[in-house]
Coordinates of C-alpha atoms in Angstrom, one line a residue:
X1 CA 72.2 83.7 -71.6
X2 CA 75.9 82.5 -72.7
X3 CA 77.4 86.2 -71.7
X4 CA 78.3 86.8 -67.9
X5 CA 77.6 89.9 -67.7
X6 CA 73.3 89.0 -68.0
X7 CA 74.0 86.1 -65.7
X8 CA 74.8 88.3 -63.2
X9 CA 72.2 91.4 -64.2
X10 CA 70.1 87.4 -63.9
X11 CA 70.3 86.2 -60.4
X12 CA 70.8 90.0 -59.2
X13 CA 67.1 90.7 -60.4
X14 CA 65.5 87.4 -59.1
X15 CA 66.6 87.5 -55.7
X16 CA 66.2 90.8 -55.6
X17 CA 62.7 90.5 -56.6
X18 CA 60.4 89.7 -53.7
X19 CA 57.3 89.6 -54.7
X20 CA 57.1 92.2 -57.6
X21 CA 55.1 90.9 -60.2
X22 CA 57.6 88.2 -63.3
X23 CA 56.4 89.5 -66.2
X24 CA 57.6 92.6 -64.7
X25 CA 61.4 90.9 -63.8
X26 CA 61.6 90.0 -67.1
X27 CA 60.8 93.6 -68.9
X28 CA 62.9 95.1 -66.5
X29 CA 65.2 92.9 -67.0
X30 CA 65.6 93.7 -70.9
X31 CA 64.9 97.2 -70.1
X32 CA 68.3 97.8 -68.1
X33 CA 70.1 95.8 -70.8
X34 CA 69.3 98.0 -73.6
X35 CA 69.9 100.8 -71.1
X36 CA 72.6 99.0 -71.2
X37 CA 73.7 99.2 -74.9
X38 CA 72.2 102.9 -74.9
X39 CA 75.4 104.6 -73.3
X40 CA 73.3 105.1 -70.0
X41 CA 74.5 102.7 -67.8
X42 CA 77.7 103.6 -65.2
X43 CA 80.5 102.7 -66.2
X44 CA 81.4 101.2 -63.7
X45 CA 78.0 98.7 -63.4
X46 CA 79.9 95.9 -65.9
X47 CA 82.2 95.1 -63.1
X48 CA 80.0 94.3 -60.4
X49 CA 79.0 91.2 -58.8
X50 CA 75.6 89.8 -57.4
X51 CA 76.0 90.7 -55.0
X52 CA 76.1 95.0 -55.9
X53 CA 74.2 94.7 -58.5
X54 CA 71.2 94.1 -56.0
X55 CA 71.3 97.1 -55.1
X56 CA 72.4 98.9 -58.5
X57 CA 68.6 97.6 -60.4
X58 CA 65.8 98.9 -59.0
X59 CA 62.5 96.7 -58.3
X60 CA 60.1 99.6 -58.1
X61 CA 58.2 101.2 -61.2
X62 CA 56.9 101.8 -64.3
X63 CA 58.6 101.7 -67.5
X64 CA 57.8 104.8 -68.0
X65 CA 59.3 106.1 -64.2
X66 CA 62.0 103.7 -65.7
X67 CA 63.6 105.3 -69.0
X68 CA 62.0 108.7 -67.8
X69 CA 65.1 108.1 -64.8
X70 CA 67.3 107.1 -67.2
X71 CA 67.0 109.8 -69.0
X72 CA 66.2 112.6 -67.6
X73 CA 70.4 112.9 -64.9
X74 CA 73.3 111.4 -66.0
X75 CA 76.0 112.8 -63.6
X76 CA 79.4 111.8 -62.0
X77 CA 79.5 109.1 -59.1
X78 CA 79.7 111.2 -56.7
X79 CA 77.4 113.6 -57.5
X80 CA 74.2 111.2 -57.6
X81 CA 74.6 111.9 -53.4
X82 CA 72.9 115.4 -54.9
X83 CA 70.7 114.1 -57.4
X84 CA 67.2 114.6 -55.1
X85 CA 67.5 118.4 -55.4
X86 CA 66.6 117.2 -58.7
X87 CA 62.7 117.5 -56.9
X88 CA 61.8 120.6 -54.9
X89 CA 61.4 120.3 -51.4
X90 CA 57.3 121.2 -50.8
X91 CA 55.0 119.7 -48.5
X92 CA 51.2 120.5 -51.1
X93 CA 50.7 120.9 -54.3
X94 CA 48.9 123.4 -55.8
X95 CA 45.4 122.4 -55.2
X96 CA 46.9 122.3 -51.1
X97 CA 46.9 118.6 -50.7
X98 CA 49.5 117.1 -48.8
X99 CA 52.4 115.1 -50.3
X100 CA 51.8 112.6 -47.2
X101 CA 48.2 111.8 -48.6
X102 CA 50.4 109.6 -51.5
X103 CA 47.3 109.1 -54.6
X104 CA 45.6 112.6 -54.5
X105 CA 49.1 114.3 -54.0
X106 CA 49.6 113.4 -58.0
X107 CA 45.8 112.0 -58.6
X108 CA 45.0 114.8 -61.3
X109 CA 48.3 115.2 -63.7
X110 CA 47.9 110.4 -63.7
X111 CA 47.1 111.1 -67.3
X112 CA 50.1 112.4 -67.8
X113 CA 52.7 110.9 -66.4
X114 CA 51.8 107.9 -64.9
X115 CA 51.0 106.4 -61.0
X116 CA 54.3 104.6 -60.8
X117 CA 53.6 101.4 -58.5
X118 CA 53.6 101.6 -55.0
X119 CA 53.1 105.7 -55.6
X120 CA 56.3 106.5 -57.0
X121 CA 55.3 108.5 -60.1
X122 CA 58.4 110.3 -60.9
X123 CA 57.7 112.2 -63.5
X124 CA 54.9 113.8 -61.6
X125 CA 57.0 114.2 -58.6
X126 CA 60.1 115.6 -60.6
X127 CA 57.8 118.6 -62.1
X128 CA 55.8 118.9 -58.7
X129 CA 58.0 117.9 -55.6
X130 CA 57.6 116.4 -52.0
X131 CA 58.3 115.6 -48.9
X132 CA 61.8 113.7 -48.1
X133 CA 60.8 110.8 -48.8
X134 CA 60.0 111.8 -52.5
X135 CA 63.1 113.4 -53.3
X136 CA 65.4 110.5 -51.5
X137 CA 63.5 107.6 -53.2
X138 CA 64.1 109.6 -56.5
X139 CA 67.7 110.4 -55.7
X140 CA 68.7 106.7 -55.0
X141 CA 66.7 105.6 -57.4
X142 CA 68.2 108.2 -60.4
X143 CA 71.9 106.4 -58.8
X144 CA 70.1 102.5 -58.9
X145 CA 68.5 103.1 -62.2
X146 CA 72.3 103.7 -63.7
X147 CA 73.5 101.5 -62.8
X148 CA 75.6 102.5 -59.3
X149 CA 74.6 101.1 -55.5
X150 CA 72.1 102.9 -54.4
X151 CA 69.1 102.6 -51.7
X152 CA 66.7 104.3 -49.2
X153 CA 67.4 104.9 -46.2
X154 CA 65.5 106.1 -42.9
X155 CA 67.4 108.5 -40.1
X156 CA 64.7 109.9 -36.8
X157 CA 62.3 111.2 -38.0
X158 CA 63.4 112.2 -41.2
X159 CA 64.3 109.7 -45.2
X160 CA 67.5 109.7 -46.6
X161 CA 69.3 107.3 -49.2
X162 CA 73.4 106.3 -49.6
X163 CA 75.0 105.4 -52.5
X164 CA 78.2 103.3 -52.7
X165 CA 80.9 105.1 -53.6
X166 CA 84.1 103.1 -53.4
X167 CA 84.6 101.2 -50.1
X168 CA 82.1 103.1 -48.5
X169 CA 78.3 104.7 -48.1
X170 CA 78.3 108.3 -47.8
X171 CA 74.3 110.0 -47.4
X172 CA 71.8 112.3 -49.4
X173 CA 69.6 114.4 -48.3
X174 CA 70.4 113.9 -44.8
X175 CA 70.6 115.8 -41.5
X176 CA 71.7 113.6 -39.0
X177 CA 73.7 111.0 -39.3
X178 CA 71.4 107.7 -39.8
X179 CA 72.2 105.4 -36.9
X180 CA 69.2 103.1 -37.3
X181 CA 68.9 102.3 -41.4
X182 CA 67.3 99.4 -42.2
X183 CA 69.2 98.1 -45.4
X184 CA 70.3 95.0 -47.1
X185 CA 73.5 94.6 -44.8
X186 CA 74.5 92.4 -42.4
X187 CA 72.0 91.0 -39.5
X188 CA 72.4 92.5 -35.6
X189 CA 74.0 95.7 -38.0
X190 CA 72.9 99.6 -39.4
X191 CA 74.5 102.1 -41.8
X192 CA 77.8 102.3 -39.2
X193 CA 78.7 98.8 -39.8
X194 CA 77.3 99.3 -43.8
X195 CA 79.2 102.4 -43.9
X196 CA 82.9 101.2 -42.5
X197 CA 82.7 97.4 -43.1
X198 CA 80.0 95.9 -45.5
X199 CA 82.5 97.1 -48.3
X200 CA 86.5 96.1 -46.9
X201 CA 85.7 93.0 -46.0
X202 CA 83.0 91.9 -49.7
X203 CA 85.9 93.1 -51.6
X204 CA 88.9 91.5 -50.4
X205 CA 87.7 88.8 -52.3
X206 CA 90.5 86.8 -52.0
X207 CA 90.4 86.6 -48.1
X208 CA 86.0 87.1 -49.0
X209 CA 86.0 83.9 -50.1
X210 CA 87.9 81.8 -48.7
X211 CA 86.0 82.2 -44.9
X212 CA 82.8 81.8 -47.2
X213 CA 84.2 78.3 -49.0
X214 CA 85.3 76.8 -45.2
X215 CA 82.0 78.3 -43.4
X216 CA 80.2 76.0 -46.1
X217 CA 83.3 73.1 -45.6
X218 CA 81.3 73.2 -42.0
X219 CA 77.5 73.8 -42.6
X220 CA 78.6 70.2 -44.8
X221 CA 80.5 68.4 -41.2
X222 CA 77.5 70.1 -39.4
X223 CA 74.7 68.2 -41.8
X224 CA 77.1 65.4 -41.4
X225 CA 77.5 65.4 -37.4
X226 CA 73.4 65.7 -36.9
X227 CA 72.1 62.7 -36.5
X228 CA 69.7 61.9 -38.9
X229 CA 66.7 58.9 -39.1
X230 CA 63.5 58.3 -41.8
X231 CA 60.8 55.1 -42.2
X232 CA 61.1 53.2 -45.0
X233 CA 58.1 52.2 -46.3
X234 CA 56.3 48.9 -46.5
X235 CA 55.0 49.7 -43.6
X236 CA 52.8 46.9 -41.5
X237 CA 49.9 47.5 -39.0
X238 CA 47.4 45.0 -37.6
X239 CA 44.6 47.0 -36.0
X240 CA 42.5 44.6 -33.7
X241 CA 38.9 45.7 -32.3
X242 CA 38.1 42.5 -29.5
X243 CA 40.4 42.7 -26.5
X244 CA 41.3 46.1 -26.6
X245 CA 40.8 49.2 -24.1
X246 CA 42.6 52.1 -22.4
X247 CA 45.9 50.0 -21.3
X248 CA 47.9 48.7 -24.2
X249 CA 47.7 44.5 -24.3
X250 CA 49.9 42.0 -25.3
X251 CA 49.2 41.9 -28.5
X252 CA 51.1 38.3 -29.0
X253 CA 47.8 37.4 -28.0
X254 CA 45.3 38.7 -29.7
X255 CA 44.2 37.8 -34.0
X256 CA 44.0 40.7 -36.3
X257 CA 40.9 41.8 -37.3
X258 CA 42.7 43.8 -40.0
X259 CA 46.3 44.2 -41.5
X260 CA 48.1 46.2 -44.9
X261 CA 50.8 47.9 -45.6
X262 CA 51.9 52.0 -45.9
X263 CA 53.8 54.5 -45.9
X264 CA 54.0 57.2 -42.8
X265 CA 52.1 56.2 -39.7
X266 CA 49.1 58.0 -39.9
X267 CA 46.1 56.6 -37.7
X268 CA 43.7 58.0 -39.3
X269 CA 44.0 56.3 -42.2
X270 CA 42.9 52.7 -40.7
X271 CA 40.2 54.0 -37.8
X272 CA 38.2 51.0 -37.4
X273 CA 34.1 51.8 -36.9
X274 CA 33.2 52.8 -34.4
X275 CA 36.4 54.0 -33.6
X276 CA 36.6 53.2 -29.3
X277 CA 38.1 49.9 -27.1
X278 CA 40.1 48.8 -30.7
X279 CA 44.3 49.3 -31.4
X280 CA 46.8 49.1 -34.1
X281 CA 50.4 48.1 -34.3
X282 CA 52.7 49.4 -36.9
X283 CA 55.8 47.2 -37.9
X284 CA 58.1 48.4 -40.2
X285 CA 61.9 50.2 -40.8
X286 CA 63.8 53.1 -39.5
X287 CA 67.1 53.8 -41.8
X288 CA 69.4 56.3 -39.5
X289 CA 72.6 58.3 -40.2
X290 CA 74.9 61.3 -38.6
X291 CA 76.4 60.4 -35.5
X292 CA 74.5 62.6 -33.6
X293 CA 71.6 61.8 -31.4
X294 CA 67.8 61.4 -32.7
X295 CA 64.4 62.8 -30.2
X296 CA 62.3 60.2 -30.1
X297 CA 58.6 61.1 -29.5
X298 CA 55.9 59.9 -28.9
X299 CA 51.6 61.8 -28.1
X300 CA 48.5 59.3 -27.5
X301 CA 45.8 59.6 -26.1
X302 CA 45.1 56.6 -24.7
X303 CA 48.2 54.5 -24.8
X304 CA 51.1 54.3 -27.0
X305 CA 54.8 53.2 -27.2
X306 CA 57.5 52.7 -29.6
X307 CA 60.2 50.0 -29.7
X308 CA 63.7 50.1 -32.0
X309 CA 65.2 47.0 -32.0
X310 CA 62.4 45.3 -30.5
X311 CA 64.0 47.8 -26.8
X312 CA 61.6 49.9 -25.4
X313 CA 62.1 53.7 -26.1
X314 CA 60.1 55.9 -25.4
X315 CA 55.7 55.0 -23.8
X316 CA 52.9 57.5 -23.0
X317 CA 49.3 57.5 -21.4
X318 CA 47.1 60.3 -22.4
X319 CA 50.6 63.0 -22.6
X320 CA 53.7 63.5 -24.6
X321 CA 56.6 61.6 -23.5
X322 CA 60.4 61.8 -26.0
X323 CA 64.1 60.4 -25.7
X324 CA 67.0 61.0 -26.9
X325 CA 68.9 57.7 -27.6
X326 CA 72.0 56.9 -30.7
X327 CA 72.2 54.6 -33.1
X328 CA 74.6 52.7 -35.1
X329 CA 74.1 54.8 -39.0
X330 CA 72.2 52.3 -41.0
X331 CA 68.6 50.4 -40.7
X332 CA 67.0 49.0 -37.6
X333 CA 63.4 48.0 -36.4
X334 CA 60.5 49.8 -35.7
X335 CA 58.0 48.7 -33.9
X336 CA 55.0 51.6 -32.6
X337 CA 51.7 50.2 -30.8
X338 CA 48.5 52.9 -29.5
X339 CA 45.4 51.0 -27.7
X340 CA 42.3 53.4 -28.0
X341 CA 39.1 52.9 -25.3
X342 CA 36.3 55.9 -25.1
X343 CA 36.6 59.9 -25.7
X344 CA 39.9 61.9 -27.0
X345 CA 41.3 60.2 -29.6
X346 CA 45.3 61.1 -30.5
X347 CA 48.8 59.6 -31.5
X348 CA 51.9 61.5 -32.6
X349 CA 55.5 60.3 -33.4
X350 CA 58.3 62.2 -34.1
X351 CA 62.1 60.8 -34.9
X352 CA 63.8 63.5 -35.7
X353 CA 68.4 65.3 -35.2
X354 CA 68.4 66.0 -31.8
X355 CA 71.3 69.1 -30.6
X356 CA 74.5 69.1 -32.3
X357 CA 77.3 67.6 -30.8
X358 CA 80.0 70.2 -30.1
X359 CA 82.6 68.3 -30.1
X360 CA 83.1 67.7 -33.9
X361 CA 84.7 68.8 -37.0
X362 CA 82.9 71.3 -37.6
X363 CA 83.9 73.9 -35.0
X364 CA 87.4 73.8 -35.6
X365 CA 86.3 74.7 -39.5
X366 CA 84.4 78.0 -38.0
X367 CA 87.3 79.2 -36.6
X368 CA 90.1 78.5 -39.5
X369 CA 86.7 80.5 -41.3
X370 CA 87.4 83.0 -38.7
X371 CA 90.7 83.1 -39.0
X372 CA 90.7 83.4 -43.0
X373 CA 89.2 86.7 -42.4
X374 CA 89.1 88.1 -39.1
X375 CA 86.5 91.3 -39.0
X376 CA 84.3 89.4 -41.4
X377 CA 81.1 90.1 -39.0
X378 CA 79.4 87.3 -41.4
X379 CA 80.9 84.6 -40.7
X380 CA 81.0 85.3 -36.9
X381 CA 77.6 86.1 -36.5
X382 CA 77.1 82.5 -38.8
X383 CA 78.6 80.8 -36.1
X384 CA 77.0 82.1 -33.0
X385 CA 73.7 81.4 -34.5
X386 CA 74.8 78.0 -35.1
X387 CA 76.5 77.4 -31.9
X388 CA 73.5 79.5 -29.7
X389 CA 70.2 76.6 -29.1
X390 CA 73.0 74.2 -28.2
X391 CA 73.1 73.6 -24.6
X392 CA 76.4 71.8 -24.2
X393 CA 78.2 74.8 -25.1
X394 CA 81.1 75.5 -22.8
X395 CA 80.2 79.4 -20.6
X396 CA 85.3 79.2 -22.1
X397 CA 83.9 78.6 -25.0
X398 CA 81.6 81.8 -24.8
X399 CA 84.0 83.7 -23.9
X400 CA 86.5 83.1 -26.1
X401 CA 84.7 83.7 -29.0
X402 CA 83.6 87.3 -26.9
X403 CA 87.2 88.2 -26.3
X404 CA 87.9 86.9 -29.5
X405 CA 85.2 89.2 -31.3
X406 CA 85.5 92.0 -29.2
X407 CA 89.5 91.7 -30.5
X408 CA 88.6 91.2 -34.4
X409 CA 86.6 93.1 -34.8
X410 CA 88.1 97.2 -32.6
X411 CA 87.8 98.0 -36.5
X412 CA 84.2 99.1 -36.5
X413 CA 82.7 99.4 -32.7
X414 CA 78.6 98.1 -34.2
X415 CA 79.4 95.4 -35.0
X416 CA 81.9 94.6 -32.4
X417 CA 79.3 95.0 -29.3
X418 CA 76.7 93.0 -31.6
X419 CA 78.7 90.6 -32.1
X420 CA 80.2 90.2 -27.6
X421 CA 76.5 91.1 -26.3
X422 CA 75.5 87.5 -28.3
X423 CA 78.8 85.9 -26.8
X424 CA 78.5 87.2 -23.1
X425 CA 74.8 87.1 -22.6
X426 CA 74.7 82.9 -22.5
X427 CA 78.0 83.2 -19.8
X428 CA 77.7 86.6 -17.4
X429 CA 73.8 85.1 -15.4
X430 CA 76.8 82.4 -14.2
X431 CA 79.0 85.1 -12.8
X432 CA 79.6 87.8 -10.2
X433 CA 79.1 90.7 -11.1
X434 CA 82.9 91.4 -9.9
X435 CA 83.3 89.3 -12.3
X436 CA 81.6 90.6 -15.0
X437 CA 82.9 93.9 -14.7
X438 CA 86.1 92.2 -15.7
X439 CA 85.3 90.7 -18.8
X440 CA 83.6 93.8 -19.6
X441 CA 86.1 96.0 -18.9
X442 CA 88.4 93.0 -21.0
X443 CA 85.7 93.8 -24.1
X444 CA 85.9 98.2 -23.7
X445 CA 89.8 98.0 -23.9
X446 CA 89.3 96.1 -27.8
X447 CA 86.4 98.4 -28.8
X448 CA 88.2 101.4 -28.0
X449 CA 87.2 104.4 -30.9
X450 CA 91.5 104.8 -31.7
X451 CA 91.0 101.1 -33.7
X452 CA 88.4 101.8 -35.9
X453 CA 88.4 101.6 -39.8
X454 CA 87.0 104.6 -40.4
X455 CA 84.3 107.2 -36.8
X456 CA 80.7 106.6 -37.2
X457 CA 78.2 107.6 -34.8
X458 CA 74.9 104.4 -34.0
X459 CA 73.0 104.7 -30.5
X460 CA 76.1 104.3 -28.5
X461 CA 73.9 105.0 -25.4
X462 CA 72.0 101.5 -25.3
X463 CA 75.6 99.0 -25.4
X464 CA 76.2 100.9 -22.1
X465 CA 73.4 100.3 -20.3
X466 CA 73.1 96.4 -21.3
X467 CA 76.3 96.7 -20.2
X468 CA 75.4 98.9 -16.8
X469 CA 72.1 96.2 -17.1
X470 CA 74.6 92.5 -17.3
X471 CA 76.4 93.7 -13.5
X472 CA 73.7 93.2 -11.4
X473 CA 74.7 95.8 -8.7
X474 CA 74.3 99.7 -9.0
X475 CA 77.0 100.6 -7.1
X476 CA 79.5 97.8 -9.9
X477 CA 78.6 100.0 -12.0
X478 CA 79.6 103.3 -11.5
X479 CA 82.6 102.0 -10.3
X480 CA 82.4 100.8 -14.0
X481 CA 81.9 104.0 -15.3
X482 CA 85.1 105.3 -14.1
X483 CA 86.7 102.0 -16.0
X484 CA 85.8 103.2 -19.1
X485 CA 86.5 107.0 -18.7
X486 CA 89.6 106.3 -17.6
X487 CA 89.9 103.5 -21.2
X488 CA 88.3 105.7 -23.8
X489 CA 89.9 108.5 -22.2
X490 CA 92.2 110.6 -25.0
X491 CA 93.8 114.3 -24.8
X492 CA 91.0 115.8 -26.6
X493 CA 88.2 114.6 -25.2
X494 CA 86.1 116.6 -27.0
X495 CA 87.3 114.7 -30.5
X496 CA 86.4 111.7 -28.9
X497 CA 83.3 110.2 -29.0
X498 CA 82.8 107.5 -26.8
X499 CA 84.6 108.9 -24.2
X500 CA 81.8 111.4 -24.4
X501 CA 78.9 108.9 -24.4
X502 CA 80.4 108.3 -21.6
X503 CA 80.2 111.4 -19.4
X504 CA 76.3 111.1 -20.1
X505 CA 74.9 108.3 -20.1
X506 CA 77.0 108.1 -16.3
X507 CA 75.6 111.6 -15.9
X508 CA 71.8 111.0 -16.5
X509 CA 72.1 107.1 -15.0
X510 CA 73.8 107.4 -12.2
X511 CA 73.8 111.3 -10.8
X512 CA 70.8 112.9 -8.4
X513 CA 69.6 109.3 -7.4
X514 CA 70.8 108.9 -3.4
X515 CA 71.9 104.9 -4.7
X516 CA 74.2 106.0 -7.3
X517 CA 74.6 109.5 -6.7
X518 CA 77.8 109.8 -4.3
X519 CA 79.2 106.6 -5.8
X520 CA 79.3 108.6 -9.0
X521 CA 80.4 112.1 -7.0
X522 CA 83.1 110.3 -6.1
X523 CA 83.9 109.0 -9.4
X524 CA 84.3 111.7 -11.2
X525 CA 86.1 114.0 -8.8
X526 CA 88.9 111.3 -8.7
X527 CA 88.9 110.6 -12.5
X528 CA 89.3 114.8 -12.2
X529 CA 91.5 114.5 -10.3
X530 CA 94.2 111.5 -12.4
X531 CA 94.3 114.2 -14.8
X532 CA 97.0 117.1 -12.8
X533 CA 97.1 119.6 -14.7
X534 CA 95.7 118.7 -18.6
X535 CA 92.3 118.3 -17.1
X536 CA 89.7 120.5 -19.3
X537 CA 88.6 123.2 -17.7
X538 CA 85.6 123.1 -19.3
X539 CA 85.0 119.7 -19.0
X540 CA 85.5 119.9 -15.5
X541 CA 83.6 123.2 -14.7
X542 CA 80.5 121.6 -17.0
X543 CA 80.3 118.0 -15.4
X544 CA 80.6 119.4 -11.5
X545 CA 77.8 122.4 -12.1
X546 CA 75.9 119.8 -13.4
X547 CA 76.3 117.5 -10.1
X548 CA 75.6 120.6 -7.8
X549 CA 71.9 120.5 -9.7
X550 CA 71.0 117.5 -10.6
X551 CA 71.6 116.8 -6.5
X552 CA 70.5 120.0 -5.2
X553 CA 66.8 119.0 -7.5
X554 CA 66.8 115.2 -5.8
X555 CA 67.8 116.2 -2.3
X556 CA 70.5 113.9 -2.7
X557 CA 72.4 115.7 0.2
X558 CA 75.1 113.7 0.5
X559 CA 76.3 113.8 -3.5
X560 CA 75.2 117.5 -2.8
X561 CA 78.3 117.6 -0.6
X562 CA 80.6 116.1 -2.9
X563 CA 79.4 117.7 -5.8
X564 CA 80.5 120.7 -3.7
X565 CA 83.6 120.1 -2.2
X566 CA 84.9 119.7 -5.6
X567 CA 84.2 123.4 -7.0
X568 CA 85.3 124.5 -4.2
X569 CA 88.8 122.5 -4.6

């Protein structure tokens, strides 16, 4: 256990094991150590840190599966992208049973090959083949078992897998680019961010650790800023049964039938018999810390009230009431009064931290963390998730964050929009449609394809539709599309992925509809005229033909004439 490698391996496996049997975790740990001693692990394994090792040890399959994979294939790192070829792609076994039937497919050979865990009998499938799920899982497991970070991923209607090679995660057994991979990367993003940003950020250790430490400091400052409260042990309670009904009486004029001490305000623990026409008073102290406000609440049937330092704070009568209070740190006197007539019986007292105050050092520290590594999506996300529940975050703060994210995360378009959308969702509803267009245009100017680390496509149409919906004015949304064409156009539009998406999205959303079709035709005419002699004639021809057809099919006379005039010119 004193060896750093064993410490990293044990930590990574424990974090990744989730609900698998604990004994198997210990067995797999020892098995991996033995594979390392036997020289069966890839040469890079010993240099992996805990984060990397979490991807590099499979947590499924039996010991027989594990050893089989160790012995079955050893190759160069990048060649594991072709490891899936070790399992033949075949849907049915010799008995005509589909691979999709799970156990029935491999059952006849289980006594020879074993059944693994979760119907992943690698030795059996190596002999009998399988469909894309089996093929890709084998390819990924073949890499993982030798200590190479890998994971199976989803593609629409297909299963593929990725292998970590340097600073990227290229795809094996792919039929289309994986845009919806569910992998242990960053929340709110998928494969495009993982392949182009996840490793550059994590492998830049100096900046990454500086950002992480500042994030930890911000969390500490955040906790200290919150108001904290606890009821101290040794509460004194008094139970009254004479002269008590549904309304709260003046308990100072009554004589208690029963007294005692307790550590919590628990009505069930002090109920008299019969439990009607009685009252209870609890007296003691609370201890508070932090500078933030507290939310004090009380709910009762029948009546109740709560006093702090002798002053009434909140009262209820067959309902719930709560109030925010700010108390100096230290000890304060607490008194809770309750009375019950007939019928329903209930008392709940809550004292907890209210929303976090924003005018404190933790916000500045988060901003320093972002400055330390501006492309660290994880830091951006952590800061925004803390801000989102708060009520007093100004619109200016959300706008500043959105603009900063669009600038610093432009290296990976998907991650940039993931942050920008969360920020703008807080501020756009309070703007006019024209103001929304201005903000969105500014973000698009930053989030351009020519700023990416690497071109990786993703479902961009959803981003465009979100922007058009957020504008809230269909005609302004069409004009906004014209701005996007100008921003994202390049001398080679056929190689500009964003431009192509904007073009097709605009045609699908706006063309052929009387409310937006004419404006769309006018925007496209202005765009093509602006290109002058440099216009792409094939693109122009296709666009005009599509516009004429859609206008004709929808009976949009105005758009039909506009497109026909374009064709004539």
